[in-house]
Short mmCIF file of C-alpha atoms and ligand atoms in Angstrom, two decimals:
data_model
loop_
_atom_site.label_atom_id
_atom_site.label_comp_id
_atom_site.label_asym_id
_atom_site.label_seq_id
_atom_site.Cartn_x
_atom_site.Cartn_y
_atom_site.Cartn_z
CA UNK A 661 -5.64 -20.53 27.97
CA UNK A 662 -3.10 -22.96 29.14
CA UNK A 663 0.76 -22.48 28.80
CA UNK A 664 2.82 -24.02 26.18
CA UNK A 665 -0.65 -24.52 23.97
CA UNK A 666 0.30 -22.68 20.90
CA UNK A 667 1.50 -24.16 17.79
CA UNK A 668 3.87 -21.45 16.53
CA UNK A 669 4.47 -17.72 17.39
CA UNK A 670 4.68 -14.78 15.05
CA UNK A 671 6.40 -11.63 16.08
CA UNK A 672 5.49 -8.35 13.83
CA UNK A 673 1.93 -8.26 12.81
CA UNK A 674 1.89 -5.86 9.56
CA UNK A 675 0.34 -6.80 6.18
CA UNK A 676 2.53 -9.87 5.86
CA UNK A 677 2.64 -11.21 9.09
CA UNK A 678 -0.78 -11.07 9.72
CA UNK A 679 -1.56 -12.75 6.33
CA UNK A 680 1.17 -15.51 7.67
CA UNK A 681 -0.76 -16.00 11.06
CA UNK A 682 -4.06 -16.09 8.83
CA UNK A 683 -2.65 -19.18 6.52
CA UNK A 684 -1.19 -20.96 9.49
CA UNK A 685 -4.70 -20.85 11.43
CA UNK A 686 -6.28 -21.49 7.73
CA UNK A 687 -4.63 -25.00 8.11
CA UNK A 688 -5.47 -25.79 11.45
CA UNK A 689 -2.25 -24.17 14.16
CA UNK A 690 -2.81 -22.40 16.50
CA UNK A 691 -0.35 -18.83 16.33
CA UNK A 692 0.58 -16.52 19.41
CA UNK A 693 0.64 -13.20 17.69
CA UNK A 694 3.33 -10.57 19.16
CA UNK A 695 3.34 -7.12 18.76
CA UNK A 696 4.46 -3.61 20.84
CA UNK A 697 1.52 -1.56 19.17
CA UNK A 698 -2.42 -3.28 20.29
CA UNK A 699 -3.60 -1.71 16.84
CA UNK A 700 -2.02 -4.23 15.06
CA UNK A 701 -3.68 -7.23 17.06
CA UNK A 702 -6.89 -5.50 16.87
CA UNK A 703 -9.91 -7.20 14.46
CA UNK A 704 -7.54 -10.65 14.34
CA UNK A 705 -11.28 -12.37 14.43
CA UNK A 706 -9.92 -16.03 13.70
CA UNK A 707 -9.92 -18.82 16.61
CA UNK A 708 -6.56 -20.22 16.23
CA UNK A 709 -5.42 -16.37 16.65
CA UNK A 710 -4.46 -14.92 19.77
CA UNK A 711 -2.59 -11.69 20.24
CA UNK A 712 -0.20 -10.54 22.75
CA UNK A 713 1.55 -7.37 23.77
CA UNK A 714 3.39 -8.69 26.44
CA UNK A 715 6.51 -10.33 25.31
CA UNK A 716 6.72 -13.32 27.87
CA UNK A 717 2.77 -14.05 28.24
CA UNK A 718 3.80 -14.53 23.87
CA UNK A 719 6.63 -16.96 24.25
CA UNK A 720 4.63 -18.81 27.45
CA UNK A 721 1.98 -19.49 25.62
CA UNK A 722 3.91 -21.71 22.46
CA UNK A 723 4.54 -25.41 22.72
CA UNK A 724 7.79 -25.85 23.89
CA UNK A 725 10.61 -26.42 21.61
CA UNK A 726 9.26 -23.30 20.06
CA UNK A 727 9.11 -22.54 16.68
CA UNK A 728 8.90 -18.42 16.61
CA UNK A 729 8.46 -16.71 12.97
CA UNK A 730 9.74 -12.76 13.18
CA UNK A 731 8.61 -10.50 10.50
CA UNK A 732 10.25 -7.61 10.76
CA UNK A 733 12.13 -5.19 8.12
CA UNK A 734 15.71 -6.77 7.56
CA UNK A 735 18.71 -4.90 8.98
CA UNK A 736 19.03 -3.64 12.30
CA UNK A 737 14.94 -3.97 13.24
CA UNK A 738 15.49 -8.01 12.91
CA UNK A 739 18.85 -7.62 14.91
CA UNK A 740 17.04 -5.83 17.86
CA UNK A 741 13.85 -8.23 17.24
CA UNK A 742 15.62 -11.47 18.02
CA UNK A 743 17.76 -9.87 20.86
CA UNK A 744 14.60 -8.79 22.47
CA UNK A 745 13.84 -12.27 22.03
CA UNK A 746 15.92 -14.60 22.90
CA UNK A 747 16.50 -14.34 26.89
CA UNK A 748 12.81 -15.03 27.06
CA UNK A 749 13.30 -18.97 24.77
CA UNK A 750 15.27 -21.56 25.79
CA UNK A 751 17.81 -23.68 23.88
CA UNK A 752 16.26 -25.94 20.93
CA UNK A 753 13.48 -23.22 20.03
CA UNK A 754 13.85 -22.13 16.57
CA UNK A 755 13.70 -18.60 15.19
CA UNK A 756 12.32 -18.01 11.63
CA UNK A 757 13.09 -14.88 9.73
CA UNK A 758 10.80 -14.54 7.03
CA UNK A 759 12.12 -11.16 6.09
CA UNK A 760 14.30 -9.92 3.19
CA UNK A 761 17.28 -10.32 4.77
CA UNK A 762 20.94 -10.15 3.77
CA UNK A 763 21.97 -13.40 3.69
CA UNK A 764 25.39 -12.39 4.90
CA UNK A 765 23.51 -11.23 8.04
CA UNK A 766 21.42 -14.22 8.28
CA UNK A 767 24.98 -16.64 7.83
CA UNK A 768 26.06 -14.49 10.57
CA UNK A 769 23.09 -15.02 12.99
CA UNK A 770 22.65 -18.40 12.19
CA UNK A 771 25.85 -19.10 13.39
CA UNK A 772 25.72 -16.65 16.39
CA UNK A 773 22.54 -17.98 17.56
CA UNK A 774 23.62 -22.01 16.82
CA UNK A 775 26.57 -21.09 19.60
CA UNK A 776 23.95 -20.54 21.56
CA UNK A 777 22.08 -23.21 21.19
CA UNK A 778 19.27 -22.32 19.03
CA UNK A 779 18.41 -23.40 15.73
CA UNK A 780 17.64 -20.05 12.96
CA UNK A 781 15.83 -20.69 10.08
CA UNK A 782 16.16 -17.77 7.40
CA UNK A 783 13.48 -18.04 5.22
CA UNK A 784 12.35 -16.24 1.60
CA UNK A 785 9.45 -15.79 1.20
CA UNK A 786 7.76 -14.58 -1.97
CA UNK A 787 4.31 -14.07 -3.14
CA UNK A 788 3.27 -10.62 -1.79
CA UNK A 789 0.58 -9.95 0.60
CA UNK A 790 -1.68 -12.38 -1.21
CA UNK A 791 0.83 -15.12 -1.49
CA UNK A 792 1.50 -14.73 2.20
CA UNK A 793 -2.29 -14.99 3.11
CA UNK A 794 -3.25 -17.54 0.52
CA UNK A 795 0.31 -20.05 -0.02
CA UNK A 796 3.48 -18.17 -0.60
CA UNK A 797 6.82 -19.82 -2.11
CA UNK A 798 8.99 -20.63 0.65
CA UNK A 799 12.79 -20.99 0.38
CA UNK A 800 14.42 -22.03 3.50
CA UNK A 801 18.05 -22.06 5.30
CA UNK A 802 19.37 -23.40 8.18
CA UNK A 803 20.29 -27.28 9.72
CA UNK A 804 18.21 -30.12 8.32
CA UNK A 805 17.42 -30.46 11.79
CA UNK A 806 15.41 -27.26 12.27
CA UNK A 807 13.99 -27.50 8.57
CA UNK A 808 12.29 -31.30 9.82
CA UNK A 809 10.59 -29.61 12.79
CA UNK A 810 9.24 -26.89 11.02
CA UNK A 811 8.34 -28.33 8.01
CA UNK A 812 5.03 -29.66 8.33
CA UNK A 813 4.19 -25.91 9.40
CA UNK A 814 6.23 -24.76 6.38
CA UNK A 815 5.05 -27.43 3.59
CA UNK A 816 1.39 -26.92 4.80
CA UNK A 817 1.05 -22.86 4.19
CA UNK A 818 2.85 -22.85 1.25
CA UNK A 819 1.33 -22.55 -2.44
CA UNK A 820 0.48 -25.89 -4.17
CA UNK A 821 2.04 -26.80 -7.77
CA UNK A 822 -0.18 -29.64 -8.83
CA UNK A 823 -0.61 -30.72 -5.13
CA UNK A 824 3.38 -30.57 -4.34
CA UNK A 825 4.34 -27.97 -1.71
CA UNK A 826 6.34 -24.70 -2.76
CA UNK A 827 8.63 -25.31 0.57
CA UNK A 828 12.09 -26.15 0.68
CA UNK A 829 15.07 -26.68 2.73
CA UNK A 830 17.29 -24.94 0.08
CA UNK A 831 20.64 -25.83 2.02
CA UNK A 832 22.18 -25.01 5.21
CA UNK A 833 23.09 -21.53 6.83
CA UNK A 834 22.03 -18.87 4.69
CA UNK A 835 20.91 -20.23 1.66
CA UNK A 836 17.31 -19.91 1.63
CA UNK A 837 17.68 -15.94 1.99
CA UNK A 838 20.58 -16.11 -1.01
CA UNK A 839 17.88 -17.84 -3.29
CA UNK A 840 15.19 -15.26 -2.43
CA UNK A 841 17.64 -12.53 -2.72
CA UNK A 842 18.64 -14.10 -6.34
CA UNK A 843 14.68 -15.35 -7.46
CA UNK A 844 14.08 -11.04 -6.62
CA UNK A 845 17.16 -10.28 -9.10
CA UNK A 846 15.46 -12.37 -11.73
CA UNK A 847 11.92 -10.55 -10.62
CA UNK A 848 13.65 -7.58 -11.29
CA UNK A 849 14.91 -8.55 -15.01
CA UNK A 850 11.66 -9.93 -15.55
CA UNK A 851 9.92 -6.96 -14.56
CA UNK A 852 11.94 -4.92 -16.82
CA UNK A 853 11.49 -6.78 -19.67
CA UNK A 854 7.75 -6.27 -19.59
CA UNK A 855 8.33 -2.59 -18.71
CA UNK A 856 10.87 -2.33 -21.79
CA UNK A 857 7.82 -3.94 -24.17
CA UNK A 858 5.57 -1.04 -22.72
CA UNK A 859 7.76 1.15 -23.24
CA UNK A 860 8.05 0.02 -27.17
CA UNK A 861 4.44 -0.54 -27.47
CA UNK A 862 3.89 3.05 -25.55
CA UNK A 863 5.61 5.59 -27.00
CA UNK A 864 6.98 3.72 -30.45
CA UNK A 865 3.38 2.30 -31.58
CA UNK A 866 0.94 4.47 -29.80
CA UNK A 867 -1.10 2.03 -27.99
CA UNK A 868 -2.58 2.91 -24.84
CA UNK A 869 -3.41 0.62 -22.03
CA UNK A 870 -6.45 -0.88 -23.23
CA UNK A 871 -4.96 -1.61 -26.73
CA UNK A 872 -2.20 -3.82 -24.70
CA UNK A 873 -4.00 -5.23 -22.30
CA UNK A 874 -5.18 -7.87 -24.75
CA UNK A 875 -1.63 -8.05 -26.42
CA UNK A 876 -0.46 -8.86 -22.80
CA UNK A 877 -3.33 -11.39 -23.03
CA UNK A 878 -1.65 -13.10 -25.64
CA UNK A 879 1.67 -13.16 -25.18
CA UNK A 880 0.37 -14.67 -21.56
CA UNK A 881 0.77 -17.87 -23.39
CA UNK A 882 3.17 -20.81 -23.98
CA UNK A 883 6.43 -20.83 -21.74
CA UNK A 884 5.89 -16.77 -21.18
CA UNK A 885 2.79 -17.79 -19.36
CA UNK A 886 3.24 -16.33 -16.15
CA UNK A 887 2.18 -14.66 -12.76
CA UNK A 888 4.27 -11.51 -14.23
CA UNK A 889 2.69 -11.25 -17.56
CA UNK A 890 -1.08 -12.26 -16.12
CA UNK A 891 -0.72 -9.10 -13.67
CA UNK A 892 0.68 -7.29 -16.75
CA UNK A 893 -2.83 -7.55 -18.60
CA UNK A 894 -4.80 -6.79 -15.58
CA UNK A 895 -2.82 -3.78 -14.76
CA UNK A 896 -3.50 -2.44 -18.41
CA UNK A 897 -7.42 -3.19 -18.31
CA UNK A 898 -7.34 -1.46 -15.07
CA UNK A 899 -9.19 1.92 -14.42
CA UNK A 900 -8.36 4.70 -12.03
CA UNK A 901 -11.79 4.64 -9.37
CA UNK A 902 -10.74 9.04 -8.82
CA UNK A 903 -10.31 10.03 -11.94
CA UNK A 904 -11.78 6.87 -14.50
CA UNK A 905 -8.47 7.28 -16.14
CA UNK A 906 -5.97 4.20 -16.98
CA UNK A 907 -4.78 3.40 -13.75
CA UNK A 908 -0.94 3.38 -16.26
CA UNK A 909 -1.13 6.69 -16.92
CA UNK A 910 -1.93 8.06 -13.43
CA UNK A 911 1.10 6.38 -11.38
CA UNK A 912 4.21 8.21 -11.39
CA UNK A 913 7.17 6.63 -13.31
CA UNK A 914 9.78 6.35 -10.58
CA UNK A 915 10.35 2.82 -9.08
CA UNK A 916 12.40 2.67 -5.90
CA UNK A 917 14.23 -0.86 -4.59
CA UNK A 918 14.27 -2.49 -1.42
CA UNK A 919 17.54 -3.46 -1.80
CA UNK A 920 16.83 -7.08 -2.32
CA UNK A 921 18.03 -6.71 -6.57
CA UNK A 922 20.66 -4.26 -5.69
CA UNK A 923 22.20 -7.52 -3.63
CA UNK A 924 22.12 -9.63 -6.61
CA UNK A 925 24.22 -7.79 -8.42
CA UNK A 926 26.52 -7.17 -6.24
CA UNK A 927 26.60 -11.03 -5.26
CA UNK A 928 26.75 -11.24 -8.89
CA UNK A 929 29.77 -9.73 -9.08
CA UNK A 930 31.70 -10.99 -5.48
CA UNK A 931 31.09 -14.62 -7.21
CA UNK A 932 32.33 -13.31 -10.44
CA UNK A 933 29.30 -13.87 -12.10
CA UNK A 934 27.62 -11.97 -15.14
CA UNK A 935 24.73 -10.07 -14.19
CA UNK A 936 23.53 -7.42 -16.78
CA UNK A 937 19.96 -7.98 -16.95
CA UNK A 938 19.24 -7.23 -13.36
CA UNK A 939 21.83 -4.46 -13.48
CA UNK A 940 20.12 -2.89 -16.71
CA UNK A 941 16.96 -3.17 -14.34
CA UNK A 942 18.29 -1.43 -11.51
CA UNK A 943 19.98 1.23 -14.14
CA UNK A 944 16.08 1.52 -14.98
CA UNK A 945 15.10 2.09 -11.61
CA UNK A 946 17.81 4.48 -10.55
CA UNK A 947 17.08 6.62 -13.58
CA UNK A 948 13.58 6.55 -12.93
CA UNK A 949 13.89 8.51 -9.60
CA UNK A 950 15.98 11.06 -11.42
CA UNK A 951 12.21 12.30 -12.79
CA UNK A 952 13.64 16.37 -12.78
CA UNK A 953 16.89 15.43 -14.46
CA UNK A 954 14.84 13.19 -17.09
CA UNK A 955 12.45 16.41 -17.80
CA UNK A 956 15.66 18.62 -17.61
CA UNK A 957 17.43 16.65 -20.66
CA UNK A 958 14.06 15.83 -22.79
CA UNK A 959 13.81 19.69 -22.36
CA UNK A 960 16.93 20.02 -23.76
CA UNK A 961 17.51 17.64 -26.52
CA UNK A 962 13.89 16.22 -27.61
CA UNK A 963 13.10 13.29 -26.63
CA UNK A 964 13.97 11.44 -30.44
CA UNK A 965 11.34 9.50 -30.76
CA UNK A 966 9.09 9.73 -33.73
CA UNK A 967 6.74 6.72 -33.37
CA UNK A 968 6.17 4.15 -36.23
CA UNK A 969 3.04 2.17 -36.36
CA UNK A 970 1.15 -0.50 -35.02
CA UNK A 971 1.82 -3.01 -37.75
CA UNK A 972 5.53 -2.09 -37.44
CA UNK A 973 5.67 -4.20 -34.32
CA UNK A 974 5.29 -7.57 -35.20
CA UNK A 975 3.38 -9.45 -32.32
CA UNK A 976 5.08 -12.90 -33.03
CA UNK A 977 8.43 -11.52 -33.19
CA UNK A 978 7.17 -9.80 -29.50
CA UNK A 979 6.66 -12.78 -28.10
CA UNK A 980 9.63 -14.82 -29.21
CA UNK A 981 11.89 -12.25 -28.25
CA UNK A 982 10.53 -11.54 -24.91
CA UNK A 983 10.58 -15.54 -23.90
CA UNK A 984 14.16 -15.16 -24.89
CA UNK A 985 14.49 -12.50 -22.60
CA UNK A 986 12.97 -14.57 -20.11
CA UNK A 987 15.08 -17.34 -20.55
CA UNK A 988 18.28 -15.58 -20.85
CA UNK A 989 17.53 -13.91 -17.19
CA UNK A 990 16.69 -17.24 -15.54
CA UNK A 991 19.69 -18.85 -17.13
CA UNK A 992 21.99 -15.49 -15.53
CA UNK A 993 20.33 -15.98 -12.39
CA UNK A 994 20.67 -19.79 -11.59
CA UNK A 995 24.32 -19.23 -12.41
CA UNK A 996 24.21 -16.74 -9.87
CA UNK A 997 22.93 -19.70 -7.86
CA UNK A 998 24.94 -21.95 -9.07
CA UNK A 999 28.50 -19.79 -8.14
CA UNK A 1000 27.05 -18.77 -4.67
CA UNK A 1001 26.71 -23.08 -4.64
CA UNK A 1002 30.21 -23.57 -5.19
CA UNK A 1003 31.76 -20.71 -3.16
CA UNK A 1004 29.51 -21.76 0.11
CA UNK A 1005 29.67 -25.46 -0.47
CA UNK A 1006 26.45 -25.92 0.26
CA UNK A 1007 25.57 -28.44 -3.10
CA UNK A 1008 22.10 -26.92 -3.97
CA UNK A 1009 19.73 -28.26 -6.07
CA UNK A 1010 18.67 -26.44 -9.07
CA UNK A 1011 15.56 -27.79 -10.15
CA UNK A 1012 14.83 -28.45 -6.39
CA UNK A 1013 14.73 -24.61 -6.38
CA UNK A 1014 12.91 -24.49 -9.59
CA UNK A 1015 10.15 -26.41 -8.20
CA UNK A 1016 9.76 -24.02 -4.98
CA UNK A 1017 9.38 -21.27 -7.55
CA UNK A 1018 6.52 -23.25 -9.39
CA UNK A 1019 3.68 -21.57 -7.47
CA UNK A 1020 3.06 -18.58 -5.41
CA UNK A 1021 5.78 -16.75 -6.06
CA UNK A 1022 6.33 -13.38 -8.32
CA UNK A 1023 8.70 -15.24 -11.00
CA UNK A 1024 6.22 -18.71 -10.98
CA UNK A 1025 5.37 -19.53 -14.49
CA UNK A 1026 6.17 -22.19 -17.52
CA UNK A 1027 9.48 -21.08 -17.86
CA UNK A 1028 10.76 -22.25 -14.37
CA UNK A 1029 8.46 -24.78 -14.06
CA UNK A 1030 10.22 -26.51 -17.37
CA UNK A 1031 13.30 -25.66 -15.80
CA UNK A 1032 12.13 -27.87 -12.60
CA UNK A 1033 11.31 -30.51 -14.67
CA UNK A 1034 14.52 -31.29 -15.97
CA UNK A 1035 16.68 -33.84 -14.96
CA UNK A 1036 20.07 -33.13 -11.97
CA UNK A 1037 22.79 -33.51 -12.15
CA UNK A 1038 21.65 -29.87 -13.73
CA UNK A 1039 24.01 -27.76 -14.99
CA UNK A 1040 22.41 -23.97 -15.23
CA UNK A 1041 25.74 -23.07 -16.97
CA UNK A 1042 24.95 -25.37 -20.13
CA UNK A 1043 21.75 -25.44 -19.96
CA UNK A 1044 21.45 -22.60 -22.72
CA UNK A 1045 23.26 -25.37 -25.24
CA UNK A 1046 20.42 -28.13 -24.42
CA UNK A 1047 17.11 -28.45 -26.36
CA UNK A 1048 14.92 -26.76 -24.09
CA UNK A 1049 17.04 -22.95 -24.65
CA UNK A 1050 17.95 -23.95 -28.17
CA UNK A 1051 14.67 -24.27 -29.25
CA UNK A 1052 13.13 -20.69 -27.27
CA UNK A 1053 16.66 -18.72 -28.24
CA UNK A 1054 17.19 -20.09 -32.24
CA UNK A 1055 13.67 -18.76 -32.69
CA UNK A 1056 13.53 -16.13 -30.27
CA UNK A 1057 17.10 -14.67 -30.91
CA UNK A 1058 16.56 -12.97 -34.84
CA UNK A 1059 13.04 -11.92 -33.29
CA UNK A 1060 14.62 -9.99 -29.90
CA UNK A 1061 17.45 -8.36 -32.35
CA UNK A 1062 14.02 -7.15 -34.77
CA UNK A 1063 12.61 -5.90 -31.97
CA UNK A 1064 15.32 -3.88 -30.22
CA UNK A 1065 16.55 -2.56 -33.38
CA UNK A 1066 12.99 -1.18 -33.85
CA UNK A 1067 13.18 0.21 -30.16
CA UNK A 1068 16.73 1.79 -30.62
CA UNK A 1069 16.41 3.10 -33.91
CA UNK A 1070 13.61 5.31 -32.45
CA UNK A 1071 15.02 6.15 -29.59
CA UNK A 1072 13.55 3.98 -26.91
CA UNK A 1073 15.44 2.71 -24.38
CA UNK A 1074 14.81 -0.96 -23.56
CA UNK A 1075 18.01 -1.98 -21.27
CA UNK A 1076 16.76 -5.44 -20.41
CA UNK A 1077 15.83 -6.61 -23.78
CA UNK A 1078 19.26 -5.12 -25.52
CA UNK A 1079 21.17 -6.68 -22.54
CA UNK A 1080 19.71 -10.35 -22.80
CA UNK A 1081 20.95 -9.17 -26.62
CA UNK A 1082 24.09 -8.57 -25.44
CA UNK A 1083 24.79 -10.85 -23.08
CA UNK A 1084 23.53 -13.62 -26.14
CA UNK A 1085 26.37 -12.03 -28.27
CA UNK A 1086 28.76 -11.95 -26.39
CA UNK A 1087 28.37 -15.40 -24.99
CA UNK A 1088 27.93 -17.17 -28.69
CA UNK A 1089 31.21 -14.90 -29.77
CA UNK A 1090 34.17 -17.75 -29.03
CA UNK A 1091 36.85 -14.85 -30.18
CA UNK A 1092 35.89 -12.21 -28.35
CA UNK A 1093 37.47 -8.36 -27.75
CA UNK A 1094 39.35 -9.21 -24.67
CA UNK A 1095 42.13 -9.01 -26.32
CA UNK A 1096 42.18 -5.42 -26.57
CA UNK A 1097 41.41 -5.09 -22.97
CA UNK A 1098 44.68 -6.91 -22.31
CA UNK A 1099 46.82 -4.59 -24.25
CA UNK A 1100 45.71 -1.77 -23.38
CA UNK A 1101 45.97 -3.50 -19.71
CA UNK A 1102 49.69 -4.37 -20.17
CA UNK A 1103 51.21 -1.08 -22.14
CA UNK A 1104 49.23 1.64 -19.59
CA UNK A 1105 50.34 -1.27 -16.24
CA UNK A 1106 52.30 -4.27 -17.74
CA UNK A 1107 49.76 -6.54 -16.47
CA UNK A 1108 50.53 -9.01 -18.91
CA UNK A 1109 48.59 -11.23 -21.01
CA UNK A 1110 48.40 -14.88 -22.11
CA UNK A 1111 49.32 -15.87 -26.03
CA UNK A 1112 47.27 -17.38 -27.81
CA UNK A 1113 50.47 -19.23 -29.48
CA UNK A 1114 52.03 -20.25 -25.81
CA UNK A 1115 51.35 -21.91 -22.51
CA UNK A 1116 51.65 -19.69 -20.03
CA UNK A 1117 51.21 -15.75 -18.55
CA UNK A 1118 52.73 -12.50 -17.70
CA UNK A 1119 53.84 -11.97 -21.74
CA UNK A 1120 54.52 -8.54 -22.79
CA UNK A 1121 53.92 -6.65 -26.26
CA UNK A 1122 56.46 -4.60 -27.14
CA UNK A 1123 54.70 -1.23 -26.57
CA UNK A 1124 56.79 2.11 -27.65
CA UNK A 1125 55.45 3.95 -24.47
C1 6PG B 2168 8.27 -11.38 -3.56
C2 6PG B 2168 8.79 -9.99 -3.77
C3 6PG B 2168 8.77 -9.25 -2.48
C4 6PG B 2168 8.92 -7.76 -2.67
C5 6PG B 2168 10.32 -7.30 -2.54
C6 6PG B 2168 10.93 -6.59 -3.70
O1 6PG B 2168 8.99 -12.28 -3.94
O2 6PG B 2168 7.18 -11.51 -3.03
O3 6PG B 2168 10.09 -10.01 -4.26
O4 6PG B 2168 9.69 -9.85 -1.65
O5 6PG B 2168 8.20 -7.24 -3.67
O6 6PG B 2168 10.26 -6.54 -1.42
O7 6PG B 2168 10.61 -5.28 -3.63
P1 6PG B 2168 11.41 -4.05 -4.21
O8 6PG B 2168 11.01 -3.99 -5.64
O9 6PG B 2168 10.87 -2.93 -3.40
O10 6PG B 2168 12.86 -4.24 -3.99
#
């Protein structure tokens, strides 16, 4: 084959990239494949596929100004990836991450690497292995300039909503990889959520997986009708092949993190933001791989719960709490979005984001493709006071508080669903406790407060201690 043939490269052939490569050849490029270990290049029976070990036949062979997609873990692996890379390009190529990066790190390389005069495109991608292979949601970052070059590449492999591409130039620098790092904190809420209703149905109403799976079925309906809840059902119907078991009660339940929701909050919390329903999910998580400790204190003080039945759980209030569930976490997380906006400058689109998430990716479904359809200016802040929210939360607000009172009262923990409770409370409470805060603030530190009675800060109360 000649030089400077290929369409694109790909560096990092595992699951994902090779799924990439696959969807890029699907629709007609050509793809130098890269990677150390043959294996991996091995069986990659698809003419617009070639594989190379050697890491200058791999650049040689792509159209020059190269566009060069690296899929390797985030963190130091992508560091060492694109140094390895770059004295073998030449100024104008582009280099895609399509990793879970950092988006700190990816701000940081994208400005390293435009010094040097190439253009760095950090990209989210979500969808899974199958979303990868068969049109994954892409969120993009970097100069306009880069995004037009790649874009027909981009736009072409992506999933469909309706015939309109799930790829976007989210904004400049980093902020493709900050709304993939915020769309997996929602995942995570989401996720939650449904785990929290298993956990109710489970071990307060007795049902086992094959009872939910067409309660799952159901509720996959209306604005909760989702990618989320639709692998919900399927996950319930499914059997164990070994043992001919529920595939639910076989896997352990101890859920580890990537890191990608562990980033939200704490970007959550840099930008000031509130973020409790991802944090309740990674409390979830983090308690979950304390499986000994759990045993340990079940062993020691019972585990509470007594059950109630079926009927007790009322499958309409189920529903209308969990979409307000669902809507509370999007709302958190596009002001997430929203504050990372602001504090970057980089004027991002809401429902321009929305409409990425439409298709292929793990969070796609009514809810946030409602959300796309509304009109910008869009204001995520206020959006809970406009029609859409009013309607799912004066409905699905009484029905969430039925529910996790049913939950707590038997002593089933559902963090997500009490915290889109809480964070609905406190939000709707205009005098709030605060106030207490602040005293107890200024007589242990004389922080001082502000009056409700005065302009102004830095009063005192007139403490005895
Ligand atoms: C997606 C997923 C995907 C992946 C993450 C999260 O959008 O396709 O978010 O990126 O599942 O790695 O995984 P953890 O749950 O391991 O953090």
């Amino acid at each position: 084959m000649a030089n400077g043939q290929l369409d694109i490269g790909l560096m990092g052939v595992g699951v994902m990239g090779r799924n990439l490569a696959l969807n890029l050849a699907d629709n007609g490029y050509t793809v130098a494949l890269f990677d150390t270990d043959p294996e991996k290049l091995s069986g990659l029976d698809h003419p617009g596929l070639t594989g190379f070990t050697d890491l200058s036949a791999f650049t040689v062979s792509i159209r020059i100004p190269r566009a060069v997609i690296i899929m390797v873990p985030a963190g130091a692996a992508l560091d060492m990836a694109v140094d390895t890379l770059l004295p073998e390009l030449q100024t104008g190529d582009i280099l895609i991450d399509a990793g879970n990066s950092n988006h700190h790190d990816t701000k940081r390389r994208e400005a390293e690497l435009a010094q040097q005069g190439f253009e760095f495109i950090g990209m989210g991608v979500s969808g899974g292995a199958e979303g990868a292979r068969k049109g994954p949601a892409i969120m993009a970052g970097g100069s306009q300039q880069a995004w037009n070059r790649a874009a027909p590449m981009l736009t072409a492999i992506a999933a469909k909503y309706h015939g309109e591409s799930c790829a976007g130039r989210m904004g400049p620098d980093s902020a493709g990889h900050f709304v993939k790092t915020i769309h997996n904190g929602i995942e995570y809420a989401l996720m939650q959520m449904i785990a929290d209703v298993y956990a109710l149905l489970r071990d307060g109403a007795g049902y086992t997986p094959a009872d939910m799976a067409p309660l799952f079925a159901d509720l996959n309906s209306g604005y909760r009708h989702s990618y989320l809840m639709g692998i919900t059902e399927e996950i319930c119907r499914t059997l164990d092949p070994e043992t001919g078991r529920p595939m639910l009660d076989i896997i352990l339940d101890r859920a580890a993190q990537k890191g990608t929701g562990r980033w939200t909050a704490l970007e959550a919390q840099d930008l000031g933001q509130p973020a409790n329903l991802v944090e309740a999910a990674l409390l979830a998580r983090a308690v979950s791989s304390q499986d000994g400790l759990r045993r340990e204190i079940e062993d020691a003080f019972g585990s509470g719960i007594t059950g109630f039945d079926q009927g007790s759980v009322s499958k309409d209030d189920l529903g209308a709490g969990l979409l307000a569930g669902m809507a509370l976490a999007f709302w958190q997380g596009l002001q997430v979005i929203e504050a990372g906006s602001r504090e970057w400058n980089w004027d991002l689109k809401l429902t321009e984001i929305a409409k990425v998430w439409r298709a292929g990716c793990i969070i796609s479904g009514e809810l946030v493709s409602t959300i796309a359809a509304q009109d910008e200016p869009f204001d995520a802040t206020r959006m809970i006071t406009g029609p859409f929210y009013k309607e799912i939360l004066n409905e699905g607000i009484p029905a969430l508080r039925r529910i996790v009172i049913l939950a707590l009262q038997d002593g089933i923990a559902v963090p997500t669903l009490s915290g889109a409770l809480a964070l609905f409370d406190l939000n709707r409470t205009a005098r709030g406790s605060a106030n207490m805060l602040q005293a107890q603030r200024d007589f242990f530190g004389q922080h001082g407060f502000e009056r409700m009675d005065k302009e102004g800060r830095g009063y005192h109360g007139p403490w005895a201690g």
